């Protein structure tokens, strides 16, 4: 092998290695979010709802630290023989550390009015409610129309802070795959009690029962080997 061939081989090897390393770095920025099924199951069982209510939250397959979800796609199935309701204003989306934020149900035909109470959503027996929701503080005025509010801030943030050593170290540990991060939702379900007799043959509900479902969402860094496209 001539000296020129050797130089070409070395340059080629370094170039290929650099491309591979950049590709691996891009893969290491991939994050996943999943609903903690065990925690939700425990919450349902504690309130004897495991056969009556099913809750699902949909997420994208992958995220990046700069593109985390601003909304949640919520699905609630009523498996009971009574109408149940979701009380949005009593529900909350919590940031890490416990900061509680009002849950806002988004509708495709109008902007949220934060000054007004939100109506409960009724779910008939054997039916499913599907809604897109967000936290109140994730909403900001639209650039095109300041009178319209739209979700613009992520429900969970992943970033360091050089001025806060604890927060900065947490970010580094997360990006190194050593720890996971989380946020949660407290979903309030209302249901009528079993009918009771009143005024002869007339049946009336025995009252409104309130249930609080805990939904925890786990954010973790994906190993690059888990997100290769082949």
PDB file of C-alpha atoms in Angstrom:
ATOM      1  CA  UNK A   1       0.000   0.000   0.000  1.00  0.00           C
ATOM      2  CA  UNK A   2       1.415   3.370  -1.017  1.00  0.00           C
ATOM      3  CA  UNK A   3       1.582   6.311   1.385  1.00  0.00           C
ATOM      4  CA  UNK A   4      -1.170   8.053  -0.598  1.00  0.00           C
ATOM      5  CA  UNK A   5      -3.462   5.006  -0.293  1.00  0.00           C
ATOM      6  CA  UNK A   6      -2.800   4.856   3.429  1.00  0.00           C
ATOM      7  CA  UNK A   7      -3.714   8.517   3.867  1.00  0.00           C
ATOM      8  CA  UNK A   8      -6.912   8.027   1.851  1.00  0.00           C
ATOM      9  CA  UNK A   9      -7.813   4.994   3.968  1.00  0.00           C
ATOM     10  CA  UNK A  10      -7.232   6.891   7.212  1.00  0.00           C
ATOM     11  CA  UNK A  11      -9.306   9.883   6.061  1.00  0.00           C
ATOM     12  CA  UNK A  12     -12.096   7.577   4.890  1.00  0.00           C
ATOM     13  CA  UNK A  13     -12.099   5.690   8.216  1.00  0.00           C
ATOM     14  CA  UNK A  14     -12.215   8.912  10.231  1.00  0.00           C
ATOM     15  CA  UNK A  15     -15.044  10.289   8.084  1.00  0.00           C
ATOM     16  CA  UNK A  16     -17.154   7.131   8.424  1.00  0.00           C
ATOM     17  CA  UNK A  17     -16.503   7.006  12.177  1.00  0.00           C
ATOM     18  CA  UNK A  18     -17.558  10.635  12.543  1.00  0.00           C
ATOM     19  CA  UNK A  19     -20.804  10.012  10.649  1.00  0.00           C
ATOM     20  CA  UNK A  20     -21.592   6.955  12.778  1.00  0.00           C
ATOM     21  CA  UNK A  21     -20.920   8.853  16.011  1.00  0.00           C
ATOM     22  CA  UNK A  22     -23.180  11.733  14.934  1.00  0.00           C
ATOM     23  CA  UNK A  23     -25.909   9.249  14.047  1.00  0.00           C
ATOM     24  CA  UNK A  24     -25.628   7.572  17.455  1.00  0.00           C
ATOM     25  CA  UNK A  25     -25.768  10.964  19.213  1.00  0.00           C
ATOM     26  CA  UNK A  26     -28.975  11.826  17.362  1.00  0.00           C
ATOM     27  CA  UNK A  27     -30.491   8.536  18.494  1.00  0.00           C
ATOM     28  CA  UNK A  28     -29.514   9.111  22.113  1.00  0.00           C
ATOM     29  CA  UNK A  29     -31.805  12.147  22.257  1.00  0.00           C
ATOM     30  CA  UNK A  30     -34.897   9.963  21.845  1.00  0.00           C
ATOM     31  CA  UNK A  31     -37.319   9.856  24.793  1.00  0.00           C
ATOM     32  CA  UNK A  32     -40.391   7.779  25.503  1.00  0.00           C
ATOM     33  CA  UNK A  33     -43.428   8.437  27.703  1.00  0.00           C
ATOM     34  CA  UNK A  34     -45.731   5.729  29.009  1.00  0.00           C
ATOM     35  CA  UNK A  35     -48.663   5.498  31.390  1.00  0.00           C
ATOM     36  CA  UNK A  36     -47.792   3.599  34.564  1.00  0.00           C
ATOM     37  CA  UNK A  37     -50.313   0.782  34.175  1.00  0.00           C
ATOM     38  CA  UNK A  38     -49.611  -0.741  37.599  1.00  0.00           C
ATOM     39  CA  UNK A  39     -50.270   2.544  39.390  1.00  0.00           C
ATOM     40  CA  UNK A  40     -53.538   3.069  37.515  1.00  0.00           C
ATOM     41  CA  UNK A  41     -54.632  -0.516  38.161  1.00  0.00           C
ATOM     42  CA  UNK A  42     -53.971  -0.047  41.873  1.00  0.00           C
ATOM     43  CA  UNK A  43     -56.006   3.181  41.878  1.00  0.00           C
ATOM     44  CA  UNK A  44     -58.942   1.473  40.156  1.00  0.00           C
ATOM     45  CA  UNK A  45     -58.846  -1.547  42.459  1.00  0.00           C
ATOM     46  CA  UNK A  46     -58.741   0.576  45.598  1.00  0.00           C
ATOM     47  CA  UNK A  47     -62.053   2.148  44.560  1.00  0.00           C
ATOM     48  CA  UNK A  48     -63.580  -1.043  43.140  1.00  0.00           C
ATOM     49  CA  UNK A  49     -63.624   0.410  39.626  1.00  0.00           C
ATOM     50  CA  UNK A  50     -61.506  -2.180  37.812  1.00  0.00           C
ATOM     51  CA  UNK A  51     -64.588  -3.688  36.140  1.00  0.00           C
ATOM     52  CA  UNK A  52     -66.371  -0.357  35.617  1.00  0.00           C
ATOM     53  CA  UNK A  53     -63.879   2.106  34.147  1.00  0.00           C
ATOM     54  CA  UNK A  54     -60.948   1.814  31.738  1.00  0.00           C
ATOM     55  CA  UNK A  55     -58.518   4.674  31.123  1.00  0.00           C
ATOM     56  CA  UNK A  56     -55.980   5.013  28.327  1.00  0.00           C
ATOM     57  CA  UNK A  57     -53.628   7.839  27.376  1.00  0.00           C
ATOM     58  CA  UNK A  58     -51.991   7.852  23.961  1.00  0.00           C
ATOM     59  CA  UNK A  59     -48.446   9.039  23.282  1.00  0.00           C
ATOM     60  CA  UNK A  60     -46.173   9.259  20.267  1.00  0.00           C
ATOM     61  CA  UNK A  61     -43.620   6.490  19.850  1.00  0.00           C
ATOM     62  CA  UNK A  62     -40.713   8.860  20.466  1.00  0.00           C
ATOM     63  CA  UNK A  63     -40.011  12.413  21.599  1.00  0.00           C
ATOM     64  CA  UNK A  64     -36.979  14.675  21.881  1.00  0.00           C
ATOM     65  CA  UNK A  65     -36.109  17.047  24.760  1.00  0.00           C
ATOM     66  CA  UNK A  66     -37.150  20.002  22.584  1.00  0.00           C
ATOM     67  CA  UNK A  67     -40.424  18.449  21.399  1.00  0.00           C
ATOM     68  CA  UNK A  68     -42.350  17.018  24.327  1.00  0.00           C
ATOM     69  CA  UNK A  69     -46.171  16.700  24.409  1.00  0.00           C
ATOM     70  CA  UNK A  70     -48.280  19.812  24.958  1.00  0.00           C
ATOM     71  CA  UNK A  71     -51.517  17.811  25.123  1.00  0.00           C
ATOM     72  CA  UNK A  72     -52.734  14.371  26.164  1.00  0.00           C
ATOM     73  CA  UNK A  73     -55.090  12.135  24.199  1.00  0.00           C
ATOM     74  CA  UNK A  74     -57.353  10.723  26.889  1.00  0.00           C
ATOM     75  CA  UNK A  75     -59.750   7.807  26.489  1.00  0.00           C
ATOM     76  CA  UNK A  76     -62.209   6.824  29.240  1.00  0.00           C
ATOM     77  CA  UNK A  77     -64.478   3.790  28.763  1.00  0.00           C
ATOM     78  CA  UNK A  78     -67.589   3.271  30.877  1.00  0.00           C
ATOM     79  CA  UNK A  79     -67.934  -0.474  31.474  1.00  0.00           C
ATOM     80  CA  UNK A  80     -70.692  -0.104  34.085  1.00  0.00           C
ATOM     81  CA  UNK A  81     -74.470   0.070  33.672  1.00  0.00           C
ATOM     82  CA  UNK A  82     -74.671   3.626  35.050  1.00  0.00           C
ATOM     83  CA  UNK A  83     -73.808   6.945  33.408  1.00  0.00           C
ATOM     84  CA  UNK A  84     -70.502   8.333  34.663  1.00  0.00           C
ATOM     85  CA  UNK A  85     -69.026  11.797  34.288  1.00  0.00           C
ATOM     86  CA  UNK A  86     -65.574  13.321  34.023  1.00  0.00           C
ATOM     87  CA  UNK A  87     -65.257  16.472  36.140  1.00  0.00           C
ATOM     88  CA  UNK A  88     -62.600  18.519  34.309  1.00  0.00           C
ATOM     89  CA  UNK A  89     -62.371  21.435  36.725  1.00  0.00           C
ATOM     90  CA  UNK A  90     -61.770  19.120  39.675  1.00  0.00           C
ATOM     91  CA  UNK A  91     -59.137  17.149  37.755  1.00  0.00           C
ATOM     92  CA  UNK A  92     -55.508  18.259  37.695  1.00  0.00           C
ATOM     93  CA  UNK A  93     -52.287  17.692  35.770  1.00  0.00           C
ATOM     94  CA  UNK A  94     -49.347  17.782  38.156  1.00  0.00           C
ATOM     95  CA  UNK A  95     -45.800  18.792  37.385  1.00  0.00           C
ATOM     96  CA  UNK A  96     -42.834  17.042  38.929  1.00  0.00           C
ATOM     97  CA  UNK A  97     -42.638  18.273  42.499  1.00  0.00           C
ATOM     98  CA  UNK A  98     -46.403  18.348  42.977  1.00  0.00           C
ATOM     99  CA  UNK A  99     -47.444  21.654  41.395  1.00  0.00           C
ATOM    100  CA  UNK A 100     -51.124  21.237  40.490  1.00  0.00           C
ATOM    101  CA  UNK A 101     -52.564  22.680  37.272  1.00  0.00           C
ATOM    102  CA  UNK A 102     -56.177  22.852  36.149  1.00  0.00           C
ATOM    103  CA  UNK A 103     -57.068  20.357  33.424  1.00  0.00           C
ATOM    104  CA  UNK A 104     -58.509  21.930  30.277  1.00  0.00           C
ATOM    105  CA  UNK A 105     -60.577  19.961  27.758  1.00  0.00           C
ATOM    106  CA  UNK A 106     -59.841  21.172  24.234  1.00  0.00           C
ATOM    107  CA  UNK A 107     -62.544  21.393  21.596  1.00  0.00           C
ATOM    108  CA  UNK A 108     -61.991  21.755  17.845  1.00  0.00           C
ATOM    109  CA  UNK A 109     -64.616  24.464  17.384  1.00  0.00           C
ATOM    110  CA  UNK A 110     -63.748  27.091  19.999  1.00  0.00           C
ATOM    111  CA  UNK A 111     -60.941  28.463  22.126  1.00  0.00           C
ATOM    112  CA  UNK A 112     -60.954  27.601  25.843  1.00  0.00           C
ATOM    113  CA  UNK A 113     -62.533  30.246  28.078  1.00  0.00           C
ATOM    114  CA  UNK A 114     -60.543  30.005  31.294  1.00  0.00           C
ATOM    115  CA  UNK A 115     -62.934  32.318  33.140  1.00  0.00           C
ATOM    116  CA  UNK A 116     -65.807  29.847  32.780  1.00  0.00           C
ATOM    117  CA  UNK A 117     -66.448  26.542  34.527  1.00  0.00           C
ATOM    118  CA  UNK A 118     -66.194  23.465  32.318  1.00  0.00           C
ATOM    119  CA  UNK A 119     -69.217  21.232  31.954  1.00  0.00           C
ATOM    120  CA  UNK A 120     -68.837  17.615  33.041  1.00  0.00           C
ATOM    121  CA  UNK A 121     -68.531  15.120  30.196  1.00  0.00           C
ATOM    122  CA  UNK A 122     -71.109  12.331  30.387  1.00  0.00           C
ATOM    123  CA  UNK A 123     -70.190   8.797  29.349  1.00  0.00           C
ATOM    124  CA  UNK A 124     -73.090   6.447  28.687  1.00  0.00           C
ATOM    125  CA  UNK A 125     -72.822   2.754  29.642  1.00  0.00           C
ATOM    126  CA  UNK A 126     -70.675   0.693  27.252  1.00  0.00           C
ATOM    127  CA  UNK A 127     -69.322   3.791  25.518  1.00  0.00           C
ATOM    128  CA  UNK A 128     -65.999   5.618  25.337  1.00  0.00           C
ATOM    129  CA  UNK A 129     -65.130   9.275  25.764  1.00  0.00           C
ATOM    130  CA  UNK A 130     -62.128  10.476  23.763  1.00  0.00           C
ATOM    131  CA  UNK A 131     -60.807  13.947  24.458  1.00  0.00           C
ATOM    132  CA  UNK A 132     -57.675  16.009  23.978  1.00  0.00           C
ATOM    133  CA  UNK A 133     -56.663  17.761  27.180  1.00  0.00           C
ATOM    134  CA  UNK A 134     -53.918  20.025  28.432  1.00  0.00           C
ATOM    135  CA  UNK A 135     -52.874  21.980  31.518  1.00  0.00           C
ATOM    136  CA  UNK A 136     -54.091  25.539  31.984  1.00  0.00           C
ATOM    137  CA  UNK A 137     -50.585  26.986  32.135  1.00  0.00           C
ATOM    138  CA  UNK A 138     -49.660  25.293  28.841  1.00  0.00           C
ATOM    139  CA  UNK A 139     -52.044  27.615  26.985  1.00  0.00           C
ATOM    140  CA  UNK A 140     -50.822  30.852  25.428  1.00  0.00           C
ATOM    141  CA  UNK A 141     -52.433  33.374  23.028  1.00  0.00           C
ATOM    142  CA  UNK A 142     -52.107  32.458  19.368  1.00  0.00           C
ATOM    143  CA  UNK A 143     -49.658  34.546  17.329  1.00  0.00           C
ATOM    144  CA  UNK A 144     -52.253  34.899  14.576  1.00  0.00           C
ATOM    145  CA  UNK A 145     -55.104  35.821  16.926  1.00  0.00           C
ATOM    146  CA  UNK A 146     -54.295  36.834  20.531  1.00  0.00           C
ATOM    147  CA  UNK A 147     -57.904  36.166  21.533  1.00  0.00           C
ATOM    148  CA  UNK A 148     -57.477  32.462  20.817  1.00  0.00           C
ATOM    149  CA  UNK A 149     -55.656  30.269  23.334  1.00  0.00           C
ATOM    150  CA  UNK A 150     -53.683  27.254  22.127  1.00  0.00           C
ATOM    151  CA  UNK A 151     -51.365  24.748  23.827  1.00  0.00           C
ATOM    152  CA  UNK A 152     -47.807  25.969  23.325  1.00  0.00           C
ATOM    153  CA  UNK A 153     -45.863  24.791  26.370  1.00  0.00           C
ATOM    154  CA  UNK A 154     -44.887  21.159  27.098  1.00  0.00           C
ATOM    155  CA  UNK A 155     -46.539  19.381  30.016  1.00  0.00           C
ATOM    156  CA  UNK A 156     -43.108  18.304  31.229  1.00  0.00           C
ATOM    157  CA  UNK A 157     -39.742  19.937  30.558  1.00  0.00           C
ATOM    158  CA  UNK A 158     -36.332  18.330  30.220  1.00  0.00           C
ATOM    159  CA  UNK A 159     -33.542  20.836  30.571  1.00  0.00           C
ATOM    160  CA  UNK A 160     -30.619  21.671  32.772  1.00  0.00           C
ATOM    161  CA  UNK A 161     -29.896  24.864  34.663  1.00  0.00           C
ATOM    162  CA  UNK A 162     -26.242  25.847  35.227  1.00  0.00           C
ATOM    163  CA  UNK A 163     -27.377  28.152  38.051  1.00  0.00           C
ATOM    164  CA  UNK A 164     -29.087  25.265  39.876  1.00  0.00           C
ATOM    165  CA  UNK A 165     -26.597  22.484  40.547  1.00  0.00           C
ATOM    166  CA  UNK A 166     -29.257  20.013  41.691  1.00  0.00           C
ATOM    167  CA  UNK A 167     -31.446  20.565  38.632  1.00  0.00           C
ATOM    168  CA  UNK A 168     -28.460  20.519  36.308  1.00  0.00           C
ATOM    169  CA  UNK A 169     -27.197  17.234  37.776  1.00  0.00           C
ATOM    170  CA  UNK A 170     -30.680  15.725  37.494  1.00  0.00           C
ATOM    171  CA  UNK A 171     -30.739  16.648  33.804  1.00  0.00           C
ATOM    172  CA  UNK A 172     -27.329  15.068  33.243  1.00  0.00           C
ATOM    173  CA  UNK A 173     -28.365  11.890  35.085  1.00  0.00           C
ATOM    174  CA  UNK A 174     -31.553  11.686  33.021  1.00  0.00           C
ATOM    175  CA  UNK A 175     -29.753  12.144  29.714  1.00  0.00           C
ATOM    176  CA  UNK A 176     -27.264   9.498  30.824  1.00  0.00           C
ATOM    177  CA  UNK A 177     -30.162   7.080  31.373  1.00  0.00           C
ATOM    178  CA  UNK A 178     -29.543   6.811  35.113  1.00  0.00           C
ATOM    179  CA  UNK A 179     -32.946   8.113  36.251  1.00  0.00           C
ATOM    180  CA  UNK A 180     -36.460   8.641  34.892  1.00  0.00           C
ATOM    181  CA  UNK A 181     -38.690  11.701  35.177  1.00  0.00           C
ATOM    182  CA  UNK A 182     -42.438  11.814  35.644  1.00  0.00           C
ATOM    183  CA  UNK A 183     -45.575  13.904  35.750  1.00  0.00           C
ATOM    184  CA  UNK A 184     -49.104  12.854  36.636  1.00  0.00           C
ATOM    185  CA  UNK A 185     -52.817  13.460  36.312  1.00  0.00           C
ATOM    186  CA  UNK A 186     -55.546  13.219  38.932  1.00  0.00           C
ATOM    187  CA  UNK A 187     -58.719  12.402  37.031  1.00  0.00           C
ATOM    188  CA  UNK A 188     -62.002  12.979  38.888  1.00  0.00           C
ATOM    189  CA  UNK A 189     -64.861  10.656  37.959  1.00  0.00           C
ATOM    190  CA  UNK A 190     -68.407  11.255  39.173  1.00  0.00           C
ATOM    191  CA  UNK A 191     -71.057   8.539  39.209  1.00  0.00           C
ATOM    192  CA  UNK A 192     -74.622   8.294  40.423  1.00  0.00           C
ATOM    193  CA  UNK A 193     -75.348   5.808  43.151  1.00  0.00           C
ATOM    194  CA  UNK A 194     -77.706   2.857  42.858  1.00  0.00           C
ATOM    195  CA  UNK A 195     -81.353   3.957  42.280  1.00  0.00           C
ATOM    196  CA  UNK A 196     -83.625   4.047  45.322  1.00  0.00           C
ATOM    197  CA  UNK A 197     -87.401   4.265  45.528  1.00  0.00           C
ATOM    198  CA  UNK A 198     -89.000   7.657  46.061  1.00  0.00           C
ATOM    199  CA  UNK A 199     -92.632   8.688  45.800  1.00  0.00           C
ATOM    200  CA  UNK A 200     -94.094   5.301  44.981  1.00  0.00           C
ATOM    201  CA  UNK A 201     -92.662   3.526  41.957  1.00  0.00           C
ATOM    202  CA  UNK A 202     -90.358   6.356  40.930  1.00  0.00           C
ATOM    203  CA  UNK A 203     -86.631   5.587  41.157  1.00  0.00           C
ATOM    204  CA  UNK A 204     -84.096   8.298  41.883  1.00  0.00           C
ATOM    205  CA  UNK A 205     -80.272   8.170  42.132  1.00  0.00           C
ATOM    206  CA  UNK A 206     -79.042   7.798  45.680  1.00  0.00           C
ATOM    207  CA  UNK A 207     -76.461  10.563  45.242  1.00  0.00           C
ATOM    208  CA  UNK A 208     -73.262  11.442  43.443  1.00  0.00           C
ATOM    209  CA  UNK A 209     -70.154   9.410  44.209  1.00  0.00           C
ATOM    210  CA  UNK A 210     -66.699  10.833  43.547  1.00  0.00           C
ATOM    211  CA  UNK A 211     -63.642   8.827  42.489  1.00  0.00           C
ATOM    212  CA  UNK A 212     -60.084  10.046  42.067  1.00  0.00           C
ATOM    213  CA  UNK A 213     -57.935   8.143  39.584  1.00  0.00           C
ATOM    214  CA  UNK A 214     -54.153   8.521  39.719  1.00  0.00           C
ATOM    215  CA  UNK A 215     -52.413   8.391  36.346  1.00  0.00           C
ATOM    216  CA  UNK A 216     -48.619   8.583  36.441  1.00  0.00           C
ATOM    217  CA  UNK A 217     -46.599   9.139  33.276  1.00  0.00           C
ATOM    218  CA  UNK A 218     -43.000   7.940  33.134  1.00  0.00           C
ATOM    219  CA  UNK A 219     -40.517   9.758  30.905  1.00  0.00           C
ATOM    220  CA  UNK A 220     -37.278   7.960  30.178  1.00  0.00           C
ATOM    221  CA  UNK A 221     -34.298   8.149  27.913  1.00  0.00           C
ATOM    222  CA  UNK A 222     -34.185   5.399  25.284  1.00  0.00           C
ATOM    223  CA  UNK A 223     -30.892   3.548  24.719  1.00  0.00           C
ATOM    224  CA  UNK A 224     -29.722   4.194  21.164  1.00  0.00           C
ATOM    225  CA  UNK A 225     -29.914   0.461  20.479  1.00  0.00           C
ATOM    226  CA  UNK A 226     -33.688   0.592  21.127  1.00  0.00           C
ATOM    227  CA  UNK A 227     -34.400   3.273  18.554  1.00  0.00           C
ATOM    228  CA  UNK A 228     -32.319   2.253  15.537  1.00  0.00           C
ATOM    229  CA  UNK A 229     -34.548   2.171  12.433  1.00  0.00           C
ATOM    230  CA  UNK A 230     -33.634  -1.376  11.479  1.00  0.00           C
TER     231      UNK A 230
END
